[in-house]
Coordinates of C-alpha atoms in Angstrom, one line a residue:
M1 CA 17.1 4.0 -21.8
R2 CA 18.8 0.9 -20.3
V3 CA 16.0 -1.4 -19.3
A4 CA 16.6 -4.7 -17.6
F5 CA 13.7 -7.2 -17.5
A6 CA 12.5 -9.7 -14.8
G7 CA 9.9 -12.2 -15.7
T8 CA 9.4 -16.0 -16.3
P9 CA 6.2 -17.3 -18.1
E10 CA 4.7 -16.7 -21.5
F11 CA 2.9 -13.6 -20.2
A12 CA 6.3 -12.0 -19.5
R13 CA 7.9 -13.2 -22.7
V14 CA 5.3 -11.2 -24.7
A15 CA 6.4 -8.1 -22.9
L16 CA 10.1 -8.7 -23.3
E17 CA 9.5 -9.3 -27.0
R18 CA 7.7 -5.9 -27.3
L19 CA 10.5 -4.1 -25.5
H20 CA 13.1 -5.7 -27.7
A21 CA 11.1 -4.8 -30.8
A22 CA 10.8 -1.2 -29.6
R23 CA 14.7 -1.1 -29.6
F24 CA 15.2 -0.5 -25.9
D25 CA 18.7 -1.2 -24.7
I26 CA 18.2 -4.5 -22.7
P27 CA 21.5 -5.4 -21.0
L28 CA 20.2 -8.1 -18.7
V29 CA 17.3 -10.4 -18.1
L30 CA 16.3 -12.1 -14.8
T31 CA 14.2 -15.2 -14.8
Q32 CA 13.4 -18.2 -12.6
P33 CA 15.8 -21.2 -12.6
D34 CA 15.1 -23.9 -15.2
R35 CA 12.4 -26.4 -14.1
P36 CA 11.8 -30.0 -14.8
A37 CA 8.9 -30.5 -17.3
G38 CA 7.4 -32.9 -19.7
R39 CA 7.2 -36.7 -19.5
G40 CA 11.0 -37.0 -19.1
M41 CA 11.0 -34.2 -16.5
K42 CA 14.0 -32.7 -18.1
L43 CA 15.1 -29.2 -17.1
Q44 CA 13.4 -26.6 -19.3
P45 CA 14.2 -22.9 -19.6
S46 CA 11.4 -20.4 -19.0
P47 CA 9.8 -18.7 -22.1
V48 CA 11.6 -15.5 -21.0
K49 CA 15.0 -17.2 -21.0
Q50 CA 14.3 -18.8 -24.3
F51 CA 13.6 -15.5 -25.9
A52 CA 16.6 -13.8 -24.2
L53 CA 19.0 -16.5 -25.4
E54 CA 17.6 -16.2 -29.0
K55 CA 18.4 -12.5 -28.9
N56 CA 21.8 -12.9 -27.1
I57 CA 20.7 -11.0 -24.0
P58 CA 22.6 -12.0 -20.9
V59 CA 20.5 -14.1 -18.4
V60 CA 20.7 -14.4 -14.6
Q61 CA 18.6 -17.0 -12.8
P62 CA 18.9 -16.5 -9.0
R63 CA 17.0 -18.9 -6.7
S64 CA 16.5 -15.9 -4.4
L65 CA 17.2 -12.2 -4.3
R66 CA 17.5 -12.0 -0.5
L67 CA 21.1 -11.3 0.5
D68 CA 20.3 -12.7 4.0
G69 CA 18.3 -15.6 2.7
K70 CA 18.8 -19.3 1.9
Y71 CA 20.8 -18.6 -1.3
P72 CA 22.9 -15.5 -0.5
E73 CA 25.4 -16.4 -3.3
D74 CA 22.7 -16.3 -5.9
A75 CA 21.5 -12.9 -4.6
A76 CA 25.0 -11.5 -4.5
A77 CA 25.7 -12.6 -8.1
A78 CA 22.4 -11.0 -9.2
K79 CA 23.2 -7.8 -7.3
Q80 CA 26.6 -7.6 -9.1
A81 CA 25.0 -8.1 -12.5
L82 CA 22.3 -5.5 -11.9
E83 CA 24.7 -2.9 -10.6
A84 CA 27.1 -3.5 -13.5
A85 CA 24.2 -3.0 -16.0
R86 CA 23.9 0.7 -15.0
L87 CA 20.1 0.6 -15.3
D88 CA 17.6 3.3 -15.8
V89 CA 14.6 0.9 -15.2
L90 CA 13.8 -2.6 -14.3
A91 CA 10.6 -3.8 -16.0
V92 CA 8.9 -6.7 -14.2
A93 CA 6.2 -9.1 -15.3
A94 CA 5.2 -12.3 -13.5
Y95 CA 8.7 -12.9 -12.3
G96 CA 7.9 -15.1 -9.3
L97 CA 10.4 -13.8 -6.8
I98 CA 9.9 -11.0 -4.3
L99 CA 12.1 -8.0 -5.0
P100 CA 13.9 -6.8 -1.9
Q101 CA 14.5 -3.1 -1.3
W102 CA 18.0 -3.2 -2.7
V103 CA 16.6 -4.3 -6.1
L104 CA 14.0 -1.6 -6.0
D105 CA 16.7 1.0 -5.3
T106 CA 19.2 -0.2 -8.0
P107 CA 17.7 1.3 -11.2
R108 CA 17.9 5.1 -11.5
L109 CA 14.1 5.3 -12.1
G110 CA 13.0 2.3 -10.1
C111 CA 11.0 -0.8 -11.1
L112 CA 7.9 -0.9 -13.2
N113 CA 5.5 -3.8 -12.9
I114 CA 3.0 -5.1 -15.5
H115 CA 0.1 -6.3 -13.4
A116 CA -2.9 -8.1 -14.9
S117 CA -5.7 -6.5 -13.0
L118 CA -7.3 -3.1 -12.3
L119 CA -5.5 -2.4 -9.0
P120 CA -6.3 -2.3 -6.2
R121 CA -8.6 -5.2 -7.1
W122 CA -6.8 -8.5 -7.3
R123 CA -3.4 -7.9 -6.0
G124 CA -1.3 -11.1 -5.8
A125 CA -0.5 -14.2 -7.7
A126 CA -3.6 -15.1 -9.8
P127 CA -5.5 -12.0 -10.8
I128 CA -6.8 -13.4 -14.1
H129 CA -8.2 -16.6 -12.6
R130 CA -9.8 -14.8 -9.7
A131 CA -11.4 -12.1 -11.8
I132 CA -13.2 -14.7 -13.9
E133 CA -14.1 -16.8 -10.9
A134 CA -15.6 -13.9 -9.1
G135 CA -17.8 -12.9 -12.1
D136 CA -16.1 -9.5 -12.6
A137 CA -17.4 -7.6 -15.7
E138 CA -14.0 -6.2 -16.6
T139 CA -10.3 -6.5 -15.9
G140 CA -7.2 -4.9 -17.5
I141 CA -3.5 -4.0 -17.1
T142 CA -2.0 -1.7 -14.6
I143 CA 1.6 -0.4 -15.0
M144 CA 2.7 0.2 -11.5
Q145 CA 5.7 1.8 -9.9
M146 CA 6.9 -1.0 -7.6
D147 CA 7.4 -0.5 -3.8
A148 CA 8.1 -2.9 -1.0
G149 CA 4.4 -4.0 -0.6
L150 CA 2.5 -6.7 -2.5
D151 CA 1.3 -4.8 -5.6
T152 CA 0.7 -1.7 -3.5
G153 CA 2.8 0.8 -5.6
D154 CA 1.5 3.9 -7.4
M155 CA -0.4 3.4 -10.7
L156 CA 1.2 4.8 -13.9
L157 CA -1.0 3.6 -16.7
V158 CA -4.3 1.6 -16.7
E159 CA -6.3 0.2 -19.5
R160 CA -9.5 -1.8 -19.1
V161 CA -10.7 -4.9 -20.9
P162 CA -14.2 -6.4 -20.7
I163 CA -14.5 -10.0 -19.6
G164 CA -16.7 -11.9 -22.0
A165 CA -19.2 -14.6 -21.1
R166 CA -17.1 -17.2 -22.7
D167 CA -13.7 -15.9 -21.7
T168 CA -11.3 -18.4 -20.0
T169 CA -8.1 -17.7 -18.2
G170 CA -6.3 -18.9 -21.3
S171 CA -8.1 -16.5 -23.7
L172 CA -7.9 -13.5 -21.3
H173 CA -4.2 -14.2 -20.5
D174 CA -3.3 -14.0 -24.2
E175 CA -5.2 -10.7 -24.6
L176 CA -3.8 -9.1 -21.5
A177 CA -0.2 -10.3 -22.4
V178 CA -0.4 -8.3 -25.6
L179 CA -1.9 -5.3 -23.8
G180 CA 0.8 -5.5 -21.1
G181 CA 3.5 -5.5 -23.7
R182 CA 2.0 -2.4 -25.5
L183 CA 1.5 -0.5 -22.2
I184 CA 5.0 -1.1 -20.8
V185 CA 6.5 0.3 -24.0
E186 CA 4.2 3.3 -23.8
A187 CA 5.1 3.8 -20.1
L188 CA 8.8 3.7 -20.7
E189 CA 8.6 6.1 -23.6
M190 CA 6.6 8.5 -21.4
L191 CA 9.0 8.0 -18.5
A192 CA 11.9 8.9 -20.8
C193 CA 10.5 12.3 -21.4
G194 CA 9.1 12.9 -17.9
G195 CA 5.5 12.4 -18.9
L196 CA 4.3 9.8 -16.5
T197 CA 1.9 10.7 -13.6
R198 CA 1.9 8.6 -10.5
T199 CA -1.5 7.9 -8.9
P200 CA -1.7 6.3 -5.5
Q201 CA -4.0 3.3 -5.3
P202 CA -7.3 3.9 -3.5
E203 CA -7.6 2.4 -0.1
D204 CA -11.1 1.0 -0.8
G205 CA -11.7 -2.0 -3.0
V206 CA -8.5 -4.0 -2.2
T207 CA -8.8 -7.7 -2.9
Y208 CA -6.1 -10.5 -3.0
A209 CA -5.8 -13.1 -5.8
S210 CA -4.4 -16.0 -3.9
K211 CA -2.3 -18.6 -5.7
I212 CA -4.4 -21.3 -7.5
E213 CA -4.1 -24.7 -5.6
K214 CA -4.7 -28.0 -7.3
A215 CA -7.2 -28.9 -4.5
E216 CA -9.5 -26.1 -5.8
A217 CA -10.1 -28.0 -9.0
A218 CA -12.7 -30.2 -7.4
I219 CA -16.2 -28.9 -8.2
D220 CA -18.5 -28.3 -5.3
W221 CA -21.8 -29.3 -6.9
S222 CA -23.8 -27.6 -4.0
Q223 CA -22.8 -24.3 -5.5
P224 CA -25.1 -22.6 -8.0
A225 CA -24.5 -23.5 -11.7
E226 CA -23.4 -19.9 -12.5
A227 CA -20.6 -20.1 -9.9
I228 CA -19.5 -23.5 -11.2
E229 CA -19.5 -22.4 -14.8
R230 CA -17.3 -19.4 -13.9
R231 CA -14.9 -21.7 -12.1
I232 CA -14.6 -24.0 -15.1
R233 CA -13.7 -21.0 -17.2
A234 CA -11.3 -19.6 -14.6
F235 CA -9.4 -23.0 -14.3
D236 CA -9.0 -23.4 -18.0
P237 CA -6.2 -24.2 -18.9
F238 CA -4.9 -24.8 -15.3
P239 CA -5.7 -26.7 -13.2
G240 CA -8.9 -27.7 -14.8
A241 CA -12.2 -28.3 -12.9
T242 CA -12.9 -31.9 -11.9
G243 CA -15.7 -34.1 -10.9
Q244 CA -15.9 -37.8 -9.9
L245 CA -18.2 -40.0 -12.0
A246 CA -18.5 -43.8 -12.0
G247 CA -15.3 -44.0 -10.0
E248 CA -13.2 -41.9 -12.5
T249 CA -12.0 -38.3 -12.3
V250 CA -13.3 -36.3 -15.2
K251 CA -12.3 -32.8 -16.1
L252 CA -14.9 -30.4 -17.3
W253 CA -13.7 -27.7 -19.7
K254 CA -16.8 -26.1 -21.1
A255 CA -20.3 -25.7 -19.7
R256 CA -23.1 -23.2 -19.5
A257 CA -25.6 -22.4 -16.7
L258 CA -29.2 -22.8 -17.6
P259 CA -32.2 -20.9 -16.3
G260 CA -34.9 -22.8 -14.3
R261 CA -35.1 -24.7 -11.1
G262 CA -35.2 -28.4 -10.3
S263 CA -35.3 -30.7 -7.3
A264 CA -32.6 -33.3 -8.0
A265 CA -29.7 -33.6 -5.6
P266 CA -26.6 -31.6 -6.6
G267 CA -24.3 -33.5 -8.9
T268 CA -27.1 -35.7 -10.4
V269 CA -27.2 -36.1 -14.1
V270 CA -30.7 -35.0 -15.1
A271 CA -30.5 -35.0 -18.9
V272 CA -28.3 -36.4 -21.7
D273 CA -29.4 -35.1 -25.1
E274 CA -28.3 -33.3 -28.2
H275 CA -27.6 -30.1 -26.2
G276 CA -25.3 -31.5 -23.6
I277 CA -25.1 -33.3 -20.3
G278 CA -27.4 -31.6 -17.8
V279 CA -26.2 -31.8 -14.1
A280 CA -28.2 -30.5 -11.1
C281 CA -26.4 -28.0 -9.0
G282 CA -27.1 -26.0 -5.8
D283 CA -30.3 -23.9 -5.4
G284 CA -32.0 -26.2 -7.9
S285 CA -30.0 -24.7 -10.8
R286 CA -28.7 -26.7 -13.7
L287 CA -25.3 -26.9 -15.5
E288 CA -25.1 -28.1 -19.1
V289 CA -21.7 -29.7 -19.7
L290 CA -20.3 -29.3 -23.2
E291 CA -16.7 -30.4 -23.1
L292 CA -14.9 -33.1 -21.0
Q293 CA -11.8 -35.1 -20.6
R294 CA -10.9 -38.4 -19.1
A295 CA -7.6 -39.0 -17.3
G296 CA -4.9 -39.5 -19.9
G297 CA -7.2 -38.5 -22.7
K298 CA -7.9 -35.4 -24.7
R299 CA -10.5 -32.7 -24.4
M300 CA -13.6 -33.7 -26.3
P301 CA -17.1 -32.3 -27.2
F302 CA -19.7 -34.1 -25.1
A303 CA -21.1 -36.1 -27.9
E304 CA -17.7 -37.5 -28.8
F305 CA -16.9 -38.1 -25.1
L306 CA -20.1 -40.1 -24.6
R307 CA -19.1 -42.6 -27.3
G308 CA -16.3 -43.8 -25.0
F309 CA -17.8 -43.0 -21.7
P310 CA -21.6 -43.5 -21.6
I311 CA -23.5 -41.3 -19.1
A312 CA -27.1 -41.7 -18.3
P313 CA -29.7 -39.7 -16.3
G314 CA -29.6 -40.7 -12.6
Q315 CA -25.9 -41.1 -12.4
R316 CA -24.2 -38.6 -10.0
F317 CA -21.1 -36.5 -10.2
E318 CA -19.3 -36.4 -6.8
T319 CA -16.7 -33.9 -5.6
A320 CA -13.3 -35.4 -6.9
A321 CA -10.9 -36.3 -4.1

């Protein structure tokens, strides 16, 4: 089978690597244009592009795929490349561009998407973050036959993964990336022999995983400790959950919600001991903070952090601006 690939970040690179290792014929890779990154803000290729170049796979980087959009010349060049590739399938993972109907219609067997949720729950841009934030007990990978809607296509393969009490977006991302790579290979092998069954998504249970905005990083201390603890895990490694203490923005990377009820105002430091930094939250609940980071510093266990940033009971975390 001739399988082109469209994807951009590390999650997608893992899938492309598995497809290459499985010896599929990959005539073309689509990925986002190089972006400035690092202290020097130099243009950096995406992880998918880096892998493709290492394996001498041709790469196309359109700014848009809309023939009637802002960059029609990019879309036209991509169309020419895709048509010339004589594709059986286009495999897609976290590409970042909407695929118009002409792209969906170009491969002989259509486009298959690797989506990091149990559809129809968490359609959209940030399914891993939102599953952890919401307190879901499980997530997984859905291999989906793409259509013109937002993650609305028929399901082809589904595998479930439990969300552990200490899972972060980073840890779950890595697990799901490996699973997605395995499942897309299985799906394509089954498709080659006509063994895939298409199952329409149920109409009930649809939720949308909106893009993570930096403004969401600010902790609302009036929320219960369990909700704050989930958000801290959901926003690790990006964008990080933040609080304002003694005039400085501090990131909180690890914490646990404790049982019991108190009367201190939300955000108030109620204990600093060998177990952690206890902070009052909404409904009288309490969060024990275990790992923090100052601006420009590194992530530290709370005991190490306190040596350079003393914190005492009675101080108060505010919601960071």
